[in-house]
XYZ file of C-alpha atoms in Angstrom:
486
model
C 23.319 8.797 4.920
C 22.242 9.131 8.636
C 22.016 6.205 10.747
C 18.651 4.509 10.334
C 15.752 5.588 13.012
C 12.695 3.949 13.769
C 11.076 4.948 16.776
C 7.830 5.628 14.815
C 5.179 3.912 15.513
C 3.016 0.239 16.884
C 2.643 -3.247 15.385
C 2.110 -0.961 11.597
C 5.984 -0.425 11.523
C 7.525 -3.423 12.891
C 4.208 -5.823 11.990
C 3.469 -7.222 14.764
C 0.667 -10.085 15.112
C -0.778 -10.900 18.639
C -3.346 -13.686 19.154
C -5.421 -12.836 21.750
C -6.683 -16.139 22.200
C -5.882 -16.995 25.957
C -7.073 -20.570 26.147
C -4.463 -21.572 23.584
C -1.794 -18.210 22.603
C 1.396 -17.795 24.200
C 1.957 -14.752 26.886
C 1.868 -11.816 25.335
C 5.166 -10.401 26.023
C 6.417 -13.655 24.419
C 4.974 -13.112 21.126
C 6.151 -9.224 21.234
C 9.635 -10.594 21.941
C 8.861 -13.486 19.272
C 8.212 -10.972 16.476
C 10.933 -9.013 16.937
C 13.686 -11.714 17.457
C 12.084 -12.989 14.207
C 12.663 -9.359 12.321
C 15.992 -9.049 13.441
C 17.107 -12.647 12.664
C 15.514 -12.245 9.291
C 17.121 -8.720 8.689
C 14.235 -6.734 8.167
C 15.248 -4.937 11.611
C 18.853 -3.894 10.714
C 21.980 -3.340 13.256
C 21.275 -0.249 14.498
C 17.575 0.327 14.311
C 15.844 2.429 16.828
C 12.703 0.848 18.470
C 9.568 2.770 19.398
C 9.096 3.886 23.002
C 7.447 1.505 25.134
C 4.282 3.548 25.561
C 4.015 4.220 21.498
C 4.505 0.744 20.946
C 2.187 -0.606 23.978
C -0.643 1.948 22.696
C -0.094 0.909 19.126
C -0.721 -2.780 20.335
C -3.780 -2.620 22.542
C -1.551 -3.829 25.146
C -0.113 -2.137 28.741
C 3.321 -1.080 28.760
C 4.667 -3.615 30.780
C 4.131 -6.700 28.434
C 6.867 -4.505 26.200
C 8.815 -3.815 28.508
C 9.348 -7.630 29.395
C 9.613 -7.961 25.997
C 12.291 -5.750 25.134
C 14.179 -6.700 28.325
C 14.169 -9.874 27.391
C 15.754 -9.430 23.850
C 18.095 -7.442 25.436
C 19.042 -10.205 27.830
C 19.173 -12.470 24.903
C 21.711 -9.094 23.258
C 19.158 -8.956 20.238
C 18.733 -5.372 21.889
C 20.612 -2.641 23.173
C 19.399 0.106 25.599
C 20.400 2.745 28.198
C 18.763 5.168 30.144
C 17.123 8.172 28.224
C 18.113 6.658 24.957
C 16.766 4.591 21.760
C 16.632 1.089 22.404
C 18.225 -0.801 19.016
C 19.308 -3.861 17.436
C 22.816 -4.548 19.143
C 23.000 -7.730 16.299
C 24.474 -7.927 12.952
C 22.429 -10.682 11.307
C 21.943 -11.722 7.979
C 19.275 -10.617 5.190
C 16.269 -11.581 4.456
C 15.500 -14.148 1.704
C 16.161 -14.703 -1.978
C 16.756 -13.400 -5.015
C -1.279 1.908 -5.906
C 0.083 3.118 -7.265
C -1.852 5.710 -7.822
C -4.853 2.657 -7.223
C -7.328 4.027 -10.260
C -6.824 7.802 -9.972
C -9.537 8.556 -12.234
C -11.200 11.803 -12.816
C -14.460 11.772 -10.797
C -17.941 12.102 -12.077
C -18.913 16.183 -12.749
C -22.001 17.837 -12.032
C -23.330 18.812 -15.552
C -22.694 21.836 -16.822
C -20.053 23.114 -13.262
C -18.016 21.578 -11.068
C -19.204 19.708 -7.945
C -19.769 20.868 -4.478
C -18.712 17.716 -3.036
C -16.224 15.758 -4.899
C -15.783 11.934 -3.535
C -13.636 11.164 -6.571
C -11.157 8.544 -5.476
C -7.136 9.304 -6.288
C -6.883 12.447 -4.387
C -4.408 12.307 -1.864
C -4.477 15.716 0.337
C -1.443 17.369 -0.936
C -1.508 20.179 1.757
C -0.262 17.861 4.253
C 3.039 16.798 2.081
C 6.077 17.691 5.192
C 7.766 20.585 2.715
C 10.485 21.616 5.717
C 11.333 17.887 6.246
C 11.805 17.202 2.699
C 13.564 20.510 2.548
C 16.215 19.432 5.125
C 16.534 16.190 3.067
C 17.060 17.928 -0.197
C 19.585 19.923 1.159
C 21.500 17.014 2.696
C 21.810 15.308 -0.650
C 22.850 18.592 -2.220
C 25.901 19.473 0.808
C 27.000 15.619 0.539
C 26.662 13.813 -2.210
C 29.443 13.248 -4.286
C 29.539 14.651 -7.605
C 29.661 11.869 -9.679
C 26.379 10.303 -8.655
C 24.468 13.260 -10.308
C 26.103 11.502 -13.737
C 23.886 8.395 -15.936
C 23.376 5.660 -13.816
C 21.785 2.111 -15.286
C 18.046 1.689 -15.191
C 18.167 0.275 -11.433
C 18.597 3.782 -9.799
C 20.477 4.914 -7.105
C 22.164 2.529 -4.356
C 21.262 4.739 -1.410
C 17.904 4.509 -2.369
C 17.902 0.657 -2.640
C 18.773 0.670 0.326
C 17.289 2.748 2.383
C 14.182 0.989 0.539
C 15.084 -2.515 1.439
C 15.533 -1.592 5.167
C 11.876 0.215 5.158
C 9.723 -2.034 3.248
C 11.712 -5.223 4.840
C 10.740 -3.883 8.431
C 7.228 -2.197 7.992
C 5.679 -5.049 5.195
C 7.375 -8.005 5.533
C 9.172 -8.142 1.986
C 12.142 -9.811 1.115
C 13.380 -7.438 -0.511
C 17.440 -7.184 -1.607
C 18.814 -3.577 -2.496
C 20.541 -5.306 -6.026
C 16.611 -6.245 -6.792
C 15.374 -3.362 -6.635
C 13.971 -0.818 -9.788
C 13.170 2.558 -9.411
C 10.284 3.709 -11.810
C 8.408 6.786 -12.021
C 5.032 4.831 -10.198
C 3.016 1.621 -10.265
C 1.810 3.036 -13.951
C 5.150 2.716 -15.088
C 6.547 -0.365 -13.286
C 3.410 -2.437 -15.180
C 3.964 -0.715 -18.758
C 7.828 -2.264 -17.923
C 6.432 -5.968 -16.705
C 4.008 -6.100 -19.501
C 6.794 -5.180 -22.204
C 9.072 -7.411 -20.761
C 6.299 -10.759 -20.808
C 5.383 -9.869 -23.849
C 8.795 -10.004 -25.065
C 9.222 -13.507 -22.975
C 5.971 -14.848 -24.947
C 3.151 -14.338 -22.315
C -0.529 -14.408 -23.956
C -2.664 -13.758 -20.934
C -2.922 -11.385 -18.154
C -4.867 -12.358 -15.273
C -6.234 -8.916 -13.362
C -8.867 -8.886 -10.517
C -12.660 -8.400 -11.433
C -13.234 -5.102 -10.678
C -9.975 -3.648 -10.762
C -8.431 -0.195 -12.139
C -9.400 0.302 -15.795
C -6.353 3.101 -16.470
C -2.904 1.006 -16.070
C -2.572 -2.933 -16.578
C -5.704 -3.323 -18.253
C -5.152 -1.122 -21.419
C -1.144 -1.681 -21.377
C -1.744 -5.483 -21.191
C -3.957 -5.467 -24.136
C -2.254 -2.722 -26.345
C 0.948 -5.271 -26.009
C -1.201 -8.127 -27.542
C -2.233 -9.905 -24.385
C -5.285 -11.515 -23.433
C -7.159 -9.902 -20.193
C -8.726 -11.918 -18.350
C -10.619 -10.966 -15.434
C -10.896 -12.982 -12.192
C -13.876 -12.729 -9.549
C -13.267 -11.389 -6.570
C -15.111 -11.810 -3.480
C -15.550 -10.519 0.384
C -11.964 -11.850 0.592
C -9.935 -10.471 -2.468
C -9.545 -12.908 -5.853
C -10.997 -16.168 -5.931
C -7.765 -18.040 -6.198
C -9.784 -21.332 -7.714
C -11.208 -19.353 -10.943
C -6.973 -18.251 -11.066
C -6.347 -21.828 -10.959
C -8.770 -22.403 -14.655
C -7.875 -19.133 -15.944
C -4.501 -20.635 -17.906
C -2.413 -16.956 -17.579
C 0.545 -16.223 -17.713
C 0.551 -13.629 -14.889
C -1.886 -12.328 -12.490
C -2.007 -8.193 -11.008
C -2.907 -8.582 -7.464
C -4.032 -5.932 -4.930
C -3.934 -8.649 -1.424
C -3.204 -6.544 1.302
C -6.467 -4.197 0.512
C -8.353 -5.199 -2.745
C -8.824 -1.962 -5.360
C -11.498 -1.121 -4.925
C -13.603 -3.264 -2.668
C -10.896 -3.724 0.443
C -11.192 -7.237 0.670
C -7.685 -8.635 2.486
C -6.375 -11.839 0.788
C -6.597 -14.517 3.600
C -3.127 -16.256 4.628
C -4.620 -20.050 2.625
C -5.432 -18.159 -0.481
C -1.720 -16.146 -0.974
C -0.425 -19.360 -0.222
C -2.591 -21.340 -3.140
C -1.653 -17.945 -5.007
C 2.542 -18.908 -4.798
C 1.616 -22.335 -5.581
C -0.025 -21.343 -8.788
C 2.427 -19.482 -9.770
C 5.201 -22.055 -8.786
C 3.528 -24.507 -10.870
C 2.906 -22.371 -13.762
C 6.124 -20.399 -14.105
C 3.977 -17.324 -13.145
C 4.561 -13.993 -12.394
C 2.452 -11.913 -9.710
C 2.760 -8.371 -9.821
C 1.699 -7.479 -6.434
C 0.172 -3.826 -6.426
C 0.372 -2.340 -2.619
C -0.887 1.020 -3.380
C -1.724 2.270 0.130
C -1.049 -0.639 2.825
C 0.941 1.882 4.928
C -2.866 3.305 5.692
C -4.314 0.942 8.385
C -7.035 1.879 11.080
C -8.799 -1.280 12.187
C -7.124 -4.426 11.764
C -3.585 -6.089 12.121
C -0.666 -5.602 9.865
C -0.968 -7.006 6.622
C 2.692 -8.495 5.328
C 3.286 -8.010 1.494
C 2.589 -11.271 -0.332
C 6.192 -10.840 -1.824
C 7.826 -11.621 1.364
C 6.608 -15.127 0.567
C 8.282 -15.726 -2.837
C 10.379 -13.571 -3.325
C 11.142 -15.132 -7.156
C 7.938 -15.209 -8.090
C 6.589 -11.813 -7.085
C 6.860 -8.182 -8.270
C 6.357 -5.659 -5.632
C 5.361 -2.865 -6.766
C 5.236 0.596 -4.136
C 4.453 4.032 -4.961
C 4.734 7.594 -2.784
C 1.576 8.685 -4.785
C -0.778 8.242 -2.029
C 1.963 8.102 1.186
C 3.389 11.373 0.033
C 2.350 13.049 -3.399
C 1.833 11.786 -7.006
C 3.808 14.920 -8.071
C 6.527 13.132 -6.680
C 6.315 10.639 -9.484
C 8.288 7.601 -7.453
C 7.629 4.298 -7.267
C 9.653 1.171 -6.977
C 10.072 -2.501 -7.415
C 11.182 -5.381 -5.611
C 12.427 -8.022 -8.704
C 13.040 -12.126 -8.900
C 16.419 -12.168 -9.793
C 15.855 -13.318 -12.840
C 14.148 -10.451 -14.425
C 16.078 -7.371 -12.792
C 18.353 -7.290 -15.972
C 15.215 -7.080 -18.144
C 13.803 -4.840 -16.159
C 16.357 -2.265 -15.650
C 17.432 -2.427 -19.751
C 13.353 -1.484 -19.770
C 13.823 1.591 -17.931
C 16.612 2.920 -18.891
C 14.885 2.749 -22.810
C 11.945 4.163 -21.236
C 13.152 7.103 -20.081
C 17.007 6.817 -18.981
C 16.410 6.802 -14.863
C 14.386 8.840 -12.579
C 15.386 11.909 -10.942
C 18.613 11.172 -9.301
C 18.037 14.401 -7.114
C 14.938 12.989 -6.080
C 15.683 9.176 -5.310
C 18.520 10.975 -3.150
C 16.118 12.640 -1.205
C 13.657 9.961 -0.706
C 16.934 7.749 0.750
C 17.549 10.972 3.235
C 13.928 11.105 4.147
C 13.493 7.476 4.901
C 16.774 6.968 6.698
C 16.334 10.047 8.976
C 13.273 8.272 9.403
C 10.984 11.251 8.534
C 8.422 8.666 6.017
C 8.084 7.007 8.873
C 7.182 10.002 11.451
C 4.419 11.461 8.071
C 2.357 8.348 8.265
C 2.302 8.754 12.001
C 0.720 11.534 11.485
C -1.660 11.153 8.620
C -3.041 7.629 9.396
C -5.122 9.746 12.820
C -6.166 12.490 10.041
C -7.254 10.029 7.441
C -9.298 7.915 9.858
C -11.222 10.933 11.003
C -12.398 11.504 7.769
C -13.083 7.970 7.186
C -15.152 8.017 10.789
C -17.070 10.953 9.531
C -17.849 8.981 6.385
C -18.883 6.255 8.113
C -20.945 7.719 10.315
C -22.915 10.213 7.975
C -23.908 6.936 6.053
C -25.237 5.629 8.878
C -27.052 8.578 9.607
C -28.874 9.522 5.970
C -28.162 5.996 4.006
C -27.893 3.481 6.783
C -29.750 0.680 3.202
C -25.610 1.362 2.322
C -23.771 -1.481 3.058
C -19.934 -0.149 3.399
C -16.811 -2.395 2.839
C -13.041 -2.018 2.682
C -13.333 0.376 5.683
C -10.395 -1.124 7.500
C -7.778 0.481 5.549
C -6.866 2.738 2.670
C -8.114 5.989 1.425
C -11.614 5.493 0.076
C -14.471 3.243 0.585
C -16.929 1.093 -0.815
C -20.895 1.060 -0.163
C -23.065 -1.553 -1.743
C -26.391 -0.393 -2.890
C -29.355 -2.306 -2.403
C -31.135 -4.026 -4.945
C -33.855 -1.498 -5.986
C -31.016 1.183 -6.552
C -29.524 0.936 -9.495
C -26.133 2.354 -9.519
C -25.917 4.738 -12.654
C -29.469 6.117 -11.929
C -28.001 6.946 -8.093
C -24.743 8.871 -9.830
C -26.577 10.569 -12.497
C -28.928 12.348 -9.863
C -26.061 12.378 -7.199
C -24.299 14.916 -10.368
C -27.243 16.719 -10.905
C -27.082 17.675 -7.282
C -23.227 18.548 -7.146
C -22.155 15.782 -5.599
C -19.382 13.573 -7.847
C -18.579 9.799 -7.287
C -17.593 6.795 -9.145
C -19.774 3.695 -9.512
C -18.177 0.468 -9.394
C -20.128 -1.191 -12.486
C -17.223 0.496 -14.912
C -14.286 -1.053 -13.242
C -15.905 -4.599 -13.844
C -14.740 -6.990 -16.675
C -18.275 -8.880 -15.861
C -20.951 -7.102 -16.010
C -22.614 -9.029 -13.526
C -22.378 -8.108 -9.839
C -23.520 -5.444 -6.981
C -23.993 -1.830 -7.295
C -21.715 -0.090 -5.568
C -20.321 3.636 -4.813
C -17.024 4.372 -4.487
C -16.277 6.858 -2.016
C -12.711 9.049 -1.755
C -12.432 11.048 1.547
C -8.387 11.990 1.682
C -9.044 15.566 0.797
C -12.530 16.368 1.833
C -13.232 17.830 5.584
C -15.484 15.986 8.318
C -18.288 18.744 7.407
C -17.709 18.360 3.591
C -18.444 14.736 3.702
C -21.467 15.339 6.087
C -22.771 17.198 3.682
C -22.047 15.500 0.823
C -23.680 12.284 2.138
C -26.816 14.229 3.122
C -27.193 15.678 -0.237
C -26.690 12.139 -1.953
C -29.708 10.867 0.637
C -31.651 13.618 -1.456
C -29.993 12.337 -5.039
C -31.248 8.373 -3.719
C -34.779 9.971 -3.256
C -34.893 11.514 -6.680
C -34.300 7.830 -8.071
C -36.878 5.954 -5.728
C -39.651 9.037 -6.883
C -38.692 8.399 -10.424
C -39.123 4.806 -10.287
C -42.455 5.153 -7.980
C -43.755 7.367 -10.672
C -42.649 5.381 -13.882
C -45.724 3.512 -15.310
């Protein structure tokens, strides 16, 4: 495999936090320099790495160029950093690891226009499958084929392949803050898998009760939890993400989390409520299967660290190239607490004896020649666009909408007001060809908001224009009917 390149992108790929608060932060070149010395000493930035550019990683921040400079003259002063005229500048140290030991996020098939198929289809769980980089992947795919030995293409154990691992542990440990170690790590077909594994496996172990947010996805943990025999119990979530105190009462034995951008409502679990979350499950024996379906998508906020990076032996993380690169794909992964890797792997390899070696091959080639990372560079621009456009034709022809979750992701929420009432508004949005998901049939409770879940990966600035504008017409319809109802 190719030495490892960075020299992607801002604060998304090496998550980077700046306070901005200048009666009481440090300098700002001193937290860049901060965060960095941190990654490498932690080994999530590994001997070798390339850094962005100054001006990527300046424009990334918010900040000017020179408070990066100083920074990364600094480390290099400090020999944290290595760098010469015209070339990368990298991590010049060895250190050691880490730390111990979306999956396709509801893809459900959207609502239909009755009796043909919609003009405007806001169905969440498309990913835009034109953009997928073909001649990179090519170039990777015929790397693996021109070097890789010949025995790897033989059975392997449920794990998957070590190059993969790898390559894995270096990305996720440097972009979201995992502690992730290559010998903990699973390779699984996507997040649907990876749960129908961890659900087996407690099961087996003598769990009784799954604890899953409230809404959530009704097509993966839900159904495989209670087809196993487990309770499901749902838990309320609010502006935030879960309400960690009803977790606290709900006595389970494990818990399906979405933190870093709640499915669907894009509510970001605060830093005091993952922390009461690893205390639960400390105190419980708990697992938390940590579902980060498309963190790598971020527009308007700060890097979000994976909750795993916390506790390592008490989380799952589970990742998935359905929505980063294509569901056809059919790769996901997990990071493990040691304990249940064996378990795990034994799982897999029943399941369905290993993934694609081929595949997981090419994935390590794509990653390490840094080409995953150089994709999302390009996407996260295309995918905001569309999410602008949304935004703004909302404003313009349903501005009673109240959006949420816009800060990240592929799709969006908007809250209906109180006279709208939410299957009325997508039975007359169908009638007019426009298809979306409420948000009352992802809810365990019945009680709650209406709300309209809105996918935009795959639709066009003028599709979504009009989309929204023919909706405003479907909202009508319902207000008429209800001013004419005796």
């Amino acid at each position: 495999m190719p030495r490892i390149r960075t020299n992607s992108s801002t604060a998304e790929d090496l998550l980077i936090e700046l306070d901005r608060d200048r009666t009481r932060a440090e300098p700002l070149h001193r937290q860049v320099a901060a965060s960095i010395r941190e990654s490498v000493r932690a080994g999530r930035l590994r001997h070798g790495a390339s850094l962005p550019p100054t001006r990527t990683l300046a424009a990334g921040l918010g900040v000017s160029r020179g408070v990066v400079v100083e920074a990364y003259q600094q480390l290099v002063a400090e020999g944290y950093l290595t760098s010469r005229a015209g070339g990368y500048t990298q991590v010049a140290l060895e250190r050691g690891g880490g730390a111990g030991g979306a999956h396709a996020a509801a893809p459900v098939a959207p609502a239909r226009a009755q009796g043909a198929a919609p003009a405007v289809d806001f169905g969440y769980g498309h990913t835009d499958v034109s953009t997928f980089p073909r001649a990179a992947w090519l170039r990777s795919v015929r790397t693996v084929f021109a070097t890789t030995p010949n025995e790897r293409f033989a059975y392997l154990d449920g794990r998957g392949v070590p190059e993969l691992h790898q390559a894995l542990a270096d990305y996720l440990n440097r972009v979201r803050g995992t502690s992730a170690r290559p010998r903990h790590t699973v390779i699984c077909s996507g997040f649907g898998q990876g749960v129908s594994l961890l659900v087996q496996i407690l099961a087996a172990r003598g769990a009784r009760r799954l604890a899953v947010e409230d809404p959530s996805p009704d097509d993966d943990a839900r159904p495989l939890a209670a087809a196993a025999g487990l309770d499901v119990v749902g838990i309320p979530v609010g502006p935030d993400g879960i309400r960690v105190e009803e977790l606290e009462k709900a006595d389970a034995d494990a818990v399906v989390l979405t933190p870093s951008h709640q499915w669907p409502t894009g509510g970001v679990l605060s830093a005091a409520a993952r922390a009461r979350v690893i205390r639960w499950a400390q105190r419980r024996g708990a697992l938390v299967i940590e579902d980060d379906y498309d963190a790598e998508y971020r527009y308007d906020r700060a890097p979000v660290g994976a909750i795993q990076g916390l506790a390592p032996d008490h989380v799952v993380y589970c990742g998935t190239a359905s929505k980063t690169l294509v569901p056809g794909l059919r790769l996901g992964w997990m990071l493990v607490p040691p304990h249940l890797v064996d378990d795990v792997a034994r799982a897999k390899l029943l399941a369905d004896r290993g993934s694609s070696v081929i595949d997981q091959l090419t994935f390590a080639d794509f990653l390490g020649r840094g080409e995953f990372d150089r994709h999302l560079r390009r996407m996260r621009p295309v995918y905001r666009r569309r999410r602008d456009a949304l935004l703004a034709a909302l404003d313009a022809h349903l501005p009673e909408l109240t959006p949420s979750g816009v800060a990240a992701g592929q799709h969006v929420v908007a809250w209906l007001p109180p006279d709208l009432d939410e299957a009325a508004v997508v039975a007359a949005a169908a009638r007019r060809g426009v298809a979306l998901r409420g948000v009352a049939r992802y809810r365990l409770d019945p009680a709650g908001p209406g709300g309209l879940i809105f996918g935009y990966a795959t639709l066009s600035g003028r599709a979504i224009a009009s989309g929204i504008a023919t909706l405003a017409r479907a909202v009508a319809d319902v207000r008429g009917s209800q001013g004419a109802a005796p």
